[in-house]
Amino acid sequence: MAWGDPLKRGDKGADVVELQMRLAGFRGTMPDGDFGPGTELQVMVFQRDVMGMKNPKGRVGAATLAAIDAFGAAHPVDFQQLTCKCGVCDGFGQGLFKGKYRGGRKIEAYHRYEYPGIHRMLLWAYRGAMFYAGHKGWKLTVNSGYRCSEDNRQHGRSSTNHHGKAIDMDILGAPSKMIDRERCNALRGLLVEKANAQVGWAAGNRKSLEPAEIAPTWVHYDVRSYDRKFLADRYFVKTQAALDTPPVL
Ligand SMILES: [Zn+2]
Ligand SMILES: [Zn+2]
């Protein structure tokens, strides 16, 4: 099977992984390559919300594949916004500190590894966020993407989530700080509802949002609670082309 072939419930393989990546903003599952009920729900939500189908069946044929491509093209990701601004790395860290943990506890939140780019699922989920925000008339931007260890050093930060597993989104053009706060809260609610994200990090294998107390006037979105196998280097990208090109299956 190759990416572009029809897919349906019960199918397994690398092209199902690619489907799960691309539909990360619609409910959301892990990229386990198993087209089960969760993946089928993602397809149905995409078919209903993006394609406008009245009775979506959750089977992926040529029309749905074309719609996924069109959805990606309609929501370009500005990789310039995502780059680290430290002035030392190439924009996405230097691959330092793999397997090294802050405080010595082997917990992903303390993993110091500079992942090689930004996680593809996070960026496809960002596209979903752009899509649903668009229904409210909001335009999203990324005000903080990659922040490598050198950038952390320059700013006195210790958190390593922005080593490729997190972006901070902002809604453009709020007329006041109060309205900005309200809109950021509403966007978090939308992502919980539409993308099955969680506020906080209690559950494993869920997209996470920082609560309003930490992120009042922006929306931090991350994949740090994903299992290690879903944080493999191959899932991280540095260019739009790499985001949009399925890996060789
Ligand atoms: Zn840097
Ligand atoms: Zn953040």
PDB file of N, CA and C and ligand atoms in Angstrom, residues 147 162 167-168 210 218 220, ligand 2:
ATOM      1  N   ARG A 147      12.517  26.617  20.828  1.00  0.00           N
ATOM      2  CA  ARG A 147      13.400  27.368  21.733  1.00  0.00           C
ATOM      3  C   ARG A 147      14.446  26.383  22.238  1.00  0.00           C
ATOM      4  N   HIS A 162       9.568  23.277  24.509  1.00  0.00           N
ATOM      5  CA  HIS A 162       9.660  23.954  23.203  1.00  0.00           C
ATOM      6  C   HIS A 162      10.868  23.473  22.394  1.00  0.00           C
ATOM      7  N   ILE A 167       4.175  24.554  20.594  1.00  0.00           N
ATOM      8  CA  ILE A 167       4.103  25.880  19.974  1.00  0.00           C
ATOM      9  C   ILE A 167       3.179  26.744  20.828  1.00  0.00           C
ATOM     10  N   ASP A 168       3.419  28.036  20.803  1.00  0.00           N
ATOM     11  CA  ASP A 168       2.499  28.987  21.418  1.00  0.00           C
ATOM     12  C   ASP A 168       1.771  29.719  20.306  1.00  0.00           C
ATOM     13  N   GLU A 210      -1.676  24.440  27.982  1.00  0.00           N
ATOM     14  CA  GLU A 210      -1.420  25.031  29.292  1.00  0.00           C
ATOM     15  C   GLU A 210      -2.685  25.719  29.771  1.00  0.00           C
ATOM     16  N   TRP A 218      -2.137  33.783  25.352  1.00  0.00           N
ATOM     17  CA  TRP A 218      -1.703  32.959  24.234  1.00  0.00           C
ATOM     18  C   TRP A 218      -2.187  31.549  24.511  1.00  0.00           C
ATOM     19  N   HIS A 220      -0.788  27.728  24.475  1.00  0.00           N
ATOM     20  CA  HIS A 220       0.339  26.798  24.352  1.00  0.00           C
ATOM     21  C   HIS A 220      -0.224  25.406  24.085  1.00  0.00           C
TER      22      HIS A 220
HETATM   23 ZN    ZN B   2       4.594  27.431  25.336  1.00  0.00          ZN
END
